[in-house]
Amino acid sequence: MATGTLTIDLAALQSNWAALNAMSATETAAVVKADGYGLGSGRVAKALAAAGVRQFFVAVTEEAAPLRAALGPGPVINVFSGHMDGDTQMIADLNLIPMLNSPEQIARHTTALPGHAYGLQIDTGMNRLGIEAYDWSPEMAAEATLVMSHLACADAPDHPANDAQLKTFLSMTAGLRCPRSLAATGGTLLGPDYHFDLTRPGIGLYGGLPFEAAQSVATVDLPVIQTRTLQAGESAGYGCAFVAEKETKIATVSAGYADGLIRAMSGKATLYAGDTPVPLAGRVSMDLLTVDITALDHVPDTLQILGPRQTVDQLADAAGTIGYEILTSLGPRYKRVTK
């Protein structure tokens, strides 16, 4: 095959959820938006449900259809974007719980689907989604299944915004009888003050920071299509960006920015042949990478760019981005296998 293989370790995914679940005395949900962070929301959710997850979160209503098909009618599926115009039929048909973000959404939902369950998202300082303090009244939560907010700086434990948002959340939700939720992965790691009744980890489930103890879930192996030997002064790839300083063996590998290996990692990323690191030589192109394998005493069938030897965040560092972007950018050409 001339396409890469994306291996998804479902046991590691379950282990990461169990570890995060053990950190709190409350319920632990799972965020499976963006097609399960690029790994397939159906397979991810089924594995997590088998591990004990009973509530899931997606970003938009459309993401819930494959999830409900995979999970069946039992588990709760919450929608961060709330009830948008045009969502009514799908919310009803799939029995979704929208996290309503404004008085307008509350009016839309209660008018279109009277008696249908809903949650509320309130803004405690991130200024992205949620009911503003000046629009908020605790009476809005009389029938809510959940009141939630989201931390802007949870991956920076000492950031003053964390404490400020916690105080605002406590103030806005004081006296509520319904469950409350503030913590995603980073908030879970901040400790019990942030846990409330439900934590909802996302990136930590998939092996990403700030959950440093997470097991690697995604492994990407790329096939070597061709090799050649460059003499000193010869170049490889677009723009002649790599110029050999000595005799150099180059492997051309099948993957590129169309597969989520973004162009910003050109000349910076590292691949692995077993435990041996081999550097990317020159630019990332749409479908191909050129890699300096001079250090190897053989030509491998594949080179690994993501896995236990190089985490998603380490690869992201080479591209000047974050692990979230790398995971969710992994393209459709990979052969996806599970273990």
PDB file of C-alpha atoms in Angstrom, residues 41-302:
ATOM      1  CA  SER A  41     -16.213   9.183  16.813  1.00  0.00           C
ATOM      2  CA  GLY A  42     -18.112   5.902  16.499  1.00  0.00           C
ATOM      3  CA  ARG A  43     -15.227   3.590  17.358  1.00  0.00           C
ATOM      4  CA  VAL A  44     -13.962   5.955  20.046  1.00  0.00           C
ATOM      5  CA  ALA A  45     -17.362   6.340  21.698  1.00  0.00           C
ATOM      6  CA  LYS A  46     -18.114   2.601  21.674  1.00  0.00           C
ATOM      7  CA  ALA A  47     -14.800   1.900  23.397  1.00  0.00           C
ATOM      8  CA  LEU A  48     -15.402   4.616  25.965  1.00  0.00           C
ATOM      9  CA  ALA A  49     -18.953   3.426  26.618  1.00  0.00           C
ATOM     10  CA  ALA A  50     -17.547  -0.041  27.268  1.00  0.00           C
ATOM     11  CA  ALA A  51     -15.178   1.548  29.789  1.00  0.00           C
ATOM     12  CA  GLY A  52     -18.072   3.199  31.634  1.00  0.00           C
ATOM     13  CA  VAL A  53     -18.810   6.542  29.949  1.00  0.00           C
ATOM     14  CA  ARG A  54     -22.483   7.476  30.009  1.00  0.00           C
ATOM     15  CA  GLN A  55     -22.357  11.070  28.754  1.00  0.00           C
ATOM     16  CA  PHE A  56     -20.732  12.374  25.584  1.00  0.00           C
ATOM     17  CA  PHE A  57     -20.222  15.851  24.147  1.00  0.00           C
ATOM     18  CA  VAL A  58     -20.057  16.957  20.521  1.00  0.00           C
ATOM     19  CA  ALA A  59     -19.529  20.424  19.071  1.00  0.00           C
ATOM     20  CA  VAL A  60     -22.490  20.620  16.687  1.00  0.00           C
ATOM     21  CA  THR A  61     -25.715  18.742  16.153  1.00  0.00           C
ATOM     22  CA  GLU A  62     -24.586  17.132  12.886  1.00  0.00           C
ATOM     23  CA  GLU A  63     -21.760  15.330  14.702  1.00  0.00           C
ATOM     24  CA  ALA A  64     -24.314  13.447  16.796  1.00  0.00           C
ATOM     25  CA  ALA A  65     -25.812  11.327  13.998  1.00  0.00           C
ATOM     26  CA  PRO A  66     -22.930   8.816  13.611  1.00  0.00           C
ATOM     27  CA  LEU A  67     -22.473   8.856  17.360  1.00  0.00           C
ATOM     28  CA  ARG A  68     -26.071   7.903  18.076  1.00  0.00           C
ATOM     29  CA  ALA A  69     -25.873   5.194  15.411  1.00  0.00           C
ATOM     30  CA  ALA A  70     -22.822   3.731  17.141  1.00  0.00           C
ATOM     31  CA  LEU A  71     -24.053   4.067  20.729  1.00  0.00           C
ATOM     32  CA  GLY A  72     -27.736   3.285  20.442  1.00  0.00           C
ATOM     33  CA  PRO A  73     -30.449   5.041  22.444  1.00  0.00           C
ATOM     34  CA  GLY A  74     -29.010   4.849  25.961  1.00  0.00           C
ATOM     35  CA  PRO A  75     -26.061   7.226  26.423  1.00  0.00           C
ATOM     36  CA  VAL A  76     -26.557  10.977  26.728  1.00  0.00           C
ATOM     37  CA  ILE A  77     -25.233  13.121  23.871  1.00  0.00           C
ATOM     38  CA  ASN A  78     -24.791  16.799  24.694  1.00  0.00           C
ATOM     39  CA  VAL A  79     -24.233  19.492  22.047  1.00  0.00           C
ATOM     40  CA  PHE A  80     -21.946  22.421  22.909  1.00  0.00           C
ATOM     41  CA  SER A  81     -23.330  24.742  20.213  1.00  0.00           C
ATOM     42  CA  GLY A  82     -26.811  24.513  21.646  1.00  0.00           C
ATOM     43  CA  HIS A  83     -29.992  24.712  19.583  1.00  0.00           C
ATOM     44  CA  MET A  84     -29.314  26.492  16.301  1.00  0.00           C
ATOM     45  CA  ASP A  85     -31.985  27.414  13.790  1.00  0.00           C
ATOM     46  CA  GLY A  86     -32.565  24.256  11.767  1.00  0.00           C
ATOM     47  CA  ASP A  87     -31.458  21.829  14.506  1.00  0.00           C
ATOM     48  CA  THR A  88     -34.887  21.080  15.923  1.00  0.00           C
ATOM     49  CA  GLN A  89     -35.718  17.886  14.027  1.00  0.00           C
ATOM     50  CA  MET A  90     -32.323  16.304  14.618  1.00  0.00           C
ATOM     51  CA  ILE A  91     -32.341  17.190  18.324  1.00  0.00           C
ATOM     52  CA  ALA A  92     -35.736  15.519  18.640  1.00  0.00           C
ATOM     53  CA  ASP A  93     -35.011  12.496  16.452  1.00  0.00           C
ATOM     54  CA  LEU A  94     -31.643  11.704  18.051  1.00  0.00           C
ATOM     55  CA  ASN A  95     -32.703  12.662  21.588  1.00  0.00           C
ATOM     56  CA  LEU A  96     -29.873  15.173  22.002  1.00  0.00           C
ATOM     57  CA  ILE A  97     -29.368  17.611  24.855  1.00  0.00           C
ATOM     58  CA  PRO A  98     -28.336  21.040  23.585  1.00  0.00           C
ATOM     59  CA  MET A  99     -26.246  23.266  25.851  1.00  0.00           C
ATOM     60  CA  LEU A 100     -28.212  26.481  25.313  1.00  0.00           C
ATOM     61  CA  ASN A 101     -25.945  29.524  25.046  1.00  0.00           C
ATOM     62  CA  SER A 102     -28.227  32.550  25.010  1.00  0.00           C
ATOM     63  CA  PRO A 103     -31.731  33.741  25.890  1.00  0.00           C
ATOM     64  CA  GLU A 104     -32.532  33.463  22.173  1.00  0.00           C
ATOM     65  CA  GLN A 105     -31.567  29.786  22.153  1.00  0.00           C
ATOM     66  CA  ILE A 106     -33.602  29.171  25.278  1.00  0.00           C
ATOM     67  CA  ALA A 107     -36.636  30.715  23.606  1.00  0.00           C
ATOM     68  CA  ARG A 108     -36.061  28.743  20.405  1.00  0.00           C
ATOM     69  CA  HIS A 109     -35.697  25.440  22.246  1.00  0.00           C
ATOM     70  CA  THR A 110     -38.605  25.769  24.655  1.00  0.00           C
ATOM     71  CA  THR A 111     -40.899  26.953  21.862  1.00  0.00           C
ATOM     72  CA  ALA A 112     -39.902  24.336  19.286  1.00  0.00           C
ATOM     73  CA  LEU A 113     -39.479  21.383  21.661  1.00  0.00           C
ATOM     74  CA  PRO A 114     -41.464  22.022  24.848  1.00  0.00           C
ATOM     75  CA  GLY A 115     -40.555  19.493  27.509  1.00  0.00           C
ATOM     76  CA  HIS A 116     -37.402  18.326  25.719  1.00  0.00           C
ATOM     77  CA  ALA A 117     -34.319  18.182  27.933  1.00  0.00           C
ATOM     78  CA  TYR A 118     -31.668  20.893  27.735  1.00  0.00           C
ATOM     79  CA  GLY A 119     -28.571  22.130  29.510  1.00  0.00           C
ATOM     80  CA  LEU A 120     -27.167  25.636  29.824  1.00  0.00           C
ATOM     81  CA  GLN A 121     -23.737  27.031  29.115  1.00  0.00           C
ATOM     82  CA  ILE A 122     -22.760  30.216  30.929  1.00  0.00           C
ATOM     83  CA  ASP A 123     -19.869  32.552  30.177  1.00  0.00           C
ATOM     84  CA  THR A 124     -17.502  32.932  33.133  1.00  0.00           C
ATOM     85  CA  GLY A 125     -14.814  34.896  31.317  1.00  0.00           C
ATOM     86  CA  MET A 126     -13.760  33.073  28.168  1.00  0.00           C
ATOM     87  CA  ASN A 127     -16.070  35.234  26.026  1.00  0.00           C
ATOM     88  CA  ARG A 128     -16.692  32.552  23.432  1.00  0.00           C
ATOM     89  CA  LEU A 129     -19.936  30.685  24.165  1.00  0.00           C
ATOM     90  CA  GLY A 130     -22.436  30.954  26.967  1.00  0.00           C
ATOM     91  CA  ILE A 131     -25.058  33.127  28.600  1.00  0.00           C
ATOM     92  CA  GLU A 132     -23.548  36.399  29.810  1.00  0.00           C
ATOM     93  CA  ALA A 133     -23.799  37.384  33.464  1.00  0.00           C
ATOM     94  CA  TYR A 134     -26.050  40.331  32.624  1.00  0.00           C
ATOM     95  CA  ASP A 135     -28.537  37.968  30.913  1.00  0.00           C
ATOM     96  CA  TRP A 136     -28.262  35.217  33.500  1.00  0.00           C
ATOM     97  CA  SER A 137     -30.848  34.291  36.049  1.00  0.00           C
ATOM     98  CA  PRO A 138     -30.678  31.123  38.166  1.00  0.00           C
ATOM     99  CA  GLU A 139     -34.347  30.566  37.361  1.00  0.00           C
ATOM    100  CA  MET A 140     -33.247  29.686  33.817  1.00  0.00           C
ATOM    101  CA  ALA A 141     -31.814  26.463  35.228  1.00  0.00           C
ATOM    102  CA  ALA A 142     -35.020  25.250  36.850  1.00  0.00           C
ATOM    103  CA  GLU A 143     -35.442  22.455  34.289  1.00  0.00           C
ATOM    104  CA  ALA A 144     -31.839  22.146  33.091  1.00  0.00           C
ATOM    105  CA  THR A 145     -30.011  18.817  33.116  1.00  0.00           C
ATOM    106  CA  LEU A 146     -26.627  20.553  33.475  1.00  0.00           C
ATOM    107  CA  VAL A 147     -25.124  24.016  33.845  1.00  0.00           C
ATOM    108  CA  MET A 148     -21.608  24.249  32.452  1.00  0.00           C
ATOM    109  CA  SER A 149     -18.855  26.681  31.609  1.00  0.00           C
ATOM    110  CA  HIS A 150     -15.394  26.373  30.077  1.00  0.00           C
ATOM    111  CA  LEU A 151     -11.966  27.432  31.344  1.00  0.00           C
ATOM    112  CA  ALA A 152      -9.785  29.546  29.054  1.00  0.00           C
ATOM    113  CA  CYS A 153      -6.396  28.822  30.662  1.00  0.00           C
ATOM    114  CA  ALA A 154      -6.684  25.436  32.368  1.00  0.00           C
ATOM    115  CA  ASP A 155      -3.515  24.199  30.637  1.00  0.00           C
ATOM    116  CA  ALA A 156      -1.602  26.865  32.589  1.00  0.00           C
ATOM    117  CA  PRO A 157      -2.301  25.910  36.237  1.00  0.00           C
ATOM    118  CA  ASP A 158      -0.941  29.129  37.726  1.00  0.00           C
ATOM    119  CA  HIS A 159      -2.840  31.465  35.413  1.00  0.00           C
ATOM    120  CA  PRO A 160      -5.034  33.860  37.431  1.00  0.00           C
ATOM    121  CA  ALA A 161      -7.911  33.400  34.990  1.00  0.00           C
ATOM    122  CA  ASN A 162      -8.542  29.928  36.428  1.00  0.00           C
ATOM    123  CA  ASP A 163      -9.319  31.198  39.903  1.00  0.00           C
ATOM    124  CA  ALA A 164     -11.262  34.148  38.518  1.00  0.00           C
ATOM    125  CA  GLN A 165     -13.464  31.893  36.394  1.00  0.00           C
ATOM    126  CA  LEU A 166     -13.982  29.486  39.282  1.00  0.00           C
ATOM    127  CA  LYS A 167     -15.199  32.319  41.511  1.00  0.00           C
ATOM    128  CA  THR A 168     -17.515  33.584  38.778  1.00  0.00           C
ATOM    129  CA  PHE A 169     -18.898  30.094  38.199  1.00  0.00           C
ATOM    130  CA  LEU A 170     -19.536  29.619  41.913  1.00  0.00           C
ATOM    131  CA  SER A 171     -21.266  32.965  42.104  1.00  0.00           C
ATOM    132  CA  MET A 172     -23.463  32.446  39.050  1.00  0.00           C
ATOM    133  CA  THR A 173     -24.494  28.900  40.020  1.00  0.00           C
ATOM    134  CA  ALA A 174     -24.936  29.363  43.760  1.00  0.00           C
ATOM    135  CA  GLY A 175     -28.026  27.561  45.020  1.00  0.00           C
ATOM    136  CA  LEU A 176     -28.655  25.558  41.844  1.00  0.00           C
ATOM    137  CA  ARG A 177     -29.939  22.025  42.306  1.00  0.00           C
ATOM    138  CA  CYS A 178     -28.988  20.712  38.875  1.00  0.00           C
ATOM    139  CA  PRO A 179     -25.550  19.217  38.118  1.00  0.00           C
ATOM    140  CA  ARG A 180     -22.692  21.592  37.291  1.00  0.00           C
ATOM    141  CA  SER A 181     -19.598  21.178  35.126  1.00  0.00           C
ATOM    142  CA  LEU A 182     -16.532  23.393  34.667  1.00  0.00           C
ATOM    143  CA  ALA A 183     -13.594  21.065  33.981  1.00  0.00           C
ATOM    144  CA  ALA A 184     -12.345  19.576  30.739  1.00  0.00           C
ATOM    145  CA  THR A 185      -8.942  17.811  30.759  1.00  0.00           C
ATOM    146  CA  GLY A 186      -6.991  20.754  32.145  1.00  0.00           C
ATOM    147  CA  GLY A 187      -9.643  21.576  34.708  1.00  0.00           C
ATOM    148  CA  THR A 188      -9.667  17.978  35.894  1.00  0.00           C
ATOM    149  CA  LEU A 189      -5.939  18.252  36.571  1.00  0.00           C
ATOM    150  CA  LEU A 190      -6.460  21.481  38.543  1.00  0.00           C
ATOM    151  CA  GLY A 191      -8.040  19.516  41.367  1.00  0.00           C
ATOM    152  CA  PRO A 192     -11.331  18.905  43.149  1.00  0.00           C
ATOM    153  CA  ASP A 193     -12.331  22.569  43.454  1.00  0.00           C
ATOM    154  CA  TYR A 194     -12.941  22.502  39.706  1.00  0.00           C
ATOM    155  CA  HIS A 195     -14.665  19.110  39.420  1.00  0.00           C
ATOM    156  CA  PHE A 196     -18.236  19.834  40.585  1.00  0.00           C
ATOM    157  CA  ASP A 197     -20.686  17.119  39.410  1.00  0.00           C
ATOM    158  CA  LEU A 198     -19.247  16.239  35.998  1.00  0.00           C
ATOM    159  CA  THR A 199     -15.843  16.460  34.332  1.00  0.00           C
ATOM    160  CA  ARG A 200     -15.647  16.261  30.550  1.00  0.00           C
ATOM    161  CA  PRO A 201     -12.122  15.468  29.333  1.00  0.00           C
ATOM    162  CA  GLY A 202     -11.254  15.688  25.650  1.00  0.00           C
ATOM    163  CA  ILE A 203      -7.621  15.883  24.506  1.00  0.00           C
ATOM    164  CA  GLY A 204      -6.330  13.939  27.509  1.00  0.00           C
ATOM    165  CA  LEU A 205      -8.300  10.893  26.389  1.00  0.00           C
ATOM    166  CA  TYR A 206      -6.398  10.863  23.110  1.00  0.00           C
ATOM    167  CA  GLY A 207      -2.890  11.131  24.532  1.00  0.00           C
ATOM    168  CA  GLY A 208      -2.424  14.904  24.530  1.00  0.00           C
ATOM    169  CA  LEU A 209      -1.247  17.562  26.943  1.00  0.00           C
ATOM    170  CA  PRO A 210      -1.823  18.821  29.543  1.00  0.00           C
ATOM    171  CA  PHE A 211      -2.359  15.216  30.703  1.00  0.00           C
ATOM    172  CA  GLU A 212       1.323  14.279  30.830  1.00  0.00           C
ATOM    173  CA  ALA A 213       0.633  10.758  32.089  1.00  0.00           C
ATOM    174  CA  ALA A 214      -1.569   9.916  29.107  1.00  0.00           C
ATOM    175  CA  GLN A 215      -0.798   6.861  27.041  1.00  0.00           C
ATOM    176  CA  SER A 216      -0.268   7.312  23.319  1.00  0.00           C
ATOM    177  CA  VAL A 217      -3.451   6.466  21.412  1.00  0.00           C
ATOM    178  CA  ALA A 218      -2.588   7.290  17.780  1.00  0.00           C
ATOM    179  CA  THR A 219       0.327   5.847  15.814  1.00  0.00           C
ATOM    180  CA  VAL A 220       1.081   6.858  12.227  1.00  0.00           C
ATOM    181  CA  ASP A 221       3.358   4.712  10.047  1.00  0.00           C
ATOM    182  CA  LEU A 222       4.247   5.902   6.547  1.00  0.00           C
ATOM    183  CA  PRO A 223       5.421   3.656   3.704  1.00  0.00           C
ATOM    184  CA  VAL A 224       8.727   4.265   1.967  1.00  0.00           C
ATOM    185  CA  ILE A 225       8.097   4.463  -1.791  1.00  0.00           C
ATOM    186  CA  GLN A 226      11.594   5.046  -3.119  1.00  0.00           C
ATOM    187  CA  THR A 227      15.153   5.749  -2.007  1.00  0.00           C
ATOM    188  CA  ARG A 228      18.084   7.489  -3.680  1.00  0.00           C
ATOM    189  CA  THR A 229      21.566   8.668  -2.825  1.00  0.00           C
ATOM    190  CA  LEU A 230      22.407  12.358  -3.099  1.00  0.00           C
ATOM    191  CA  GLN A 231      25.931  13.594  -3.558  1.00  0.00           C
ATOM    192  CA  ALA A 232      27.200  16.703  -1.769  1.00  0.00           C
ATOM    193  CA  GLY A 233      25.543  19.749  -3.294  1.00  0.00           C
ATOM    194  CA  GLU A 234      22.466  17.943  -4.628  1.00  0.00           C
ATOM    195  CA  SER A 235      19.059  18.964  -3.320  1.00  0.00           C
ATOM    196  CA  ALA A 236      15.753  17.277  -2.537  1.00  0.00           C
ATOM    197  CA  GLY A 237      12.181  18.524  -2.735  1.00  0.00           C
ATOM    198  CA  TYR A 238      10.498  21.769  -3.659  1.00  0.00           C
ATOM    199  CA  GLY A 239      12.556  24.943  -3.598  1.00  0.00           C
ATOM    200  CA  CYS A 240      15.758  22.927  -3.193  1.00  0.00           C
ATOM    201  CA  ALA A 241      15.155  23.512   0.524  1.00  0.00           C
ATOM    202  CA  PHE A 242      17.385  20.588   1.523  1.00  0.00           C
ATOM    203  CA  VAL A 243      20.928  20.531   0.150  1.00  0.00           C
ATOM    204  CA  ALA A 244      23.162  17.575   0.989  1.00  0.00           C
ATOM    205  CA  GLU A 245      26.446  18.498   2.659  1.00  0.00           C
ATOM    206  CA  LYS A 246      27.828  14.984   2.078  1.00  0.00           C
ATOM    207  CA  GLU A 247      26.676  11.753   0.507  1.00  0.00           C
ATOM    208  CA  THR A 248      23.144  11.315   1.835  1.00  0.00           C
ATOM    209  CA  LYS A 249      20.550   8.576   1.484  1.00  0.00           C
ATOM    210  CA  ILE A 250      17.031   9.932   1.011  1.00  0.00           C
ATOM    211  CA  ALA A 251      13.796   8.003   1.458  1.00  0.00           C
ATOM    212  CA  THR A 252      10.641   9.330  -0.181  1.00  0.00           C
ATOM    213  CA  VAL A 253       7.681   8.611   2.074  1.00  0.00           C
ATOM    214  CA  SER A 254       3.998   8.621   1.199  1.00  0.00           C
ATOM    215  CA  ALA A 255       2.281  11.393   3.189  1.00  0.00           C
ATOM    216  CA  GLY A 256       2.078  15.157   3.146  1.00  0.00           C
ATOM    217  CA  TYR A 257       0.066  18.159   4.111  1.00  0.00           C
ATOM    218  CA  ALA A 258      -3.035  16.610   2.504  1.00  0.00           C
ATOM    219  CA  ASP A 259      -2.731  13.998   5.266  1.00  0.00           C
ATOM    220  CA  GLY A 260      -2.466  16.514   8.099  1.00  0.00           C
ATOM    221  CA  LEU A 261       1.325  16.686   8.238  1.00  0.00           C
ATOM    222  CA  ILE A 262       1.234  20.421   7.924  1.00  0.00           C
ATOM    223  CA  ARG A 263       3.733  22.361   5.856  1.00  0.00           C
ATOM    224  CA  ALA A 264       4.987  24.271   8.895  1.00  0.00           C
ATOM    225  CA  MET A 265       6.954  21.201   9.994  1.00  0.00           C
ATOM    226  CA  SER A 266       9.120  21.377   6.844  1.00  0.00           C
ATOM    227  CA  GLY A 267      12.767  20.801   7.694  1.00  0.00           C
ATOM    228  CA  LYS A 268      11.932  20.402  11.390  1.00  0.00           C
ATOM    229  CA  ALA A 269      10.067  17.163  11.956  1.00  0.00           C
ATOM    230  CA  THR A 270      11.600  13.855  12.948  1.00  0.00           C
ATOM    231  CA  LEU A 271      10.503  10.371  11.913  1.00  0.00           C
ATOM    232  CA  TYR A 272      11.584   7.059  13.433  1.00  0.00           C
ATOM    233  CA  ALA A 273      12.855   3.752  12.136  1.00  0.00           C
ATOM    234  CA  GLY A 274      12.378   1.662  15.242  1.00  0.00           C
ATOM    235  CA  ASP A 275      14.206   3.633  17.935  1.00  0.00           C
ATOM    236  CA  THR A 276      16.401   5.532  15.483  1.00  0.00           C
ATOM    237  CA  PRO A 277      15.398   9.120  14.709  1.00  0.00           C
ATOM    238  CA  VAL A 278      15.681  10.245  11.072  1.00  0.00           C
ATOM    239  CA  PRO A 279      15.129  13.889  10.101  1.00  0.00           C
ATOM    240  CA  LEU A 280      12.719  15.273   7.562  1.00  0.00           C
ATOM    241  CA  ALA A 281      14.828  16.668   4.708  1.00  0.00           C
ATOM    242  CA  GLY A 282      13.309  19.735   3.090  1.00  0.00           C
ATOM    243  CA  ARG A 283       9.709  20.717   2.587  1.00  0.00           C
ATOM    244  CA  VAL A 284       6.494  18.869   3.266  1.00  0.00           C
ATOM    245  CA  SER A 285       4.632  18.597  -0.025  1.00  0.00           C
ATOM    246  CA  MET A 286       1.026  17.593  -0.622  1.00  0.00           C
ATOM    247  CA  ASP A 287       1.601  13.851  -0.836  1.00  0.00           C
ATOM    248  CA  LEU A 288       5.268  13.174  -0.078  1.00  0.00           C
ATOM    249  CA  LEU A 289       8.046  13.666   2.455  1.00  0.00           C
ATOM    250  CA  THR A 290      11.765  13.266   1.870  1.00  0.00           C
ATOM    251  CA  VAL A 291      13.654  11.866   4.841  1.00  0.00           C
ATOM    252  CA  ASP A 292      17.375  11.566   5.535  1.00  0.00           C
ATOM    253  CA  ILE A 293      17.950   7.878   6.383  1.00  0.00           C
ATOM    254  CA  THR A 294      21.744   7.969   6.097  1.00  0.00           C
ATOM    255  CA  ALA A 295      22.025   6.820   9.719  1.00  0.00           C
ATOM    256  CA  LEU A 296      20.259   3.524   8.944  1.00  0.00           C
ATOM    257  CA  ASP A 297      22.014   0.348   7.837  1.00  0.00           C
ATOM    258  CA  HIS A 298      18.920  -0.807   5.939  1.00  0.00           C
ATOM    259  CA  VAL A 299      15.933   0.627   4.094  1.00  0.00           C
ATOM    260  CA  PRO A 300      12.818   0.174   6.232  1.00  0.00           C
ATOM    261  CA  ASP A 301       9.391  -0.544   4.767  1.00  0.00           C
ATOM    262  CA  THR A 302       7.859   2.247   6.859  1.00  0.00           C
TER     263      THR A 302
END
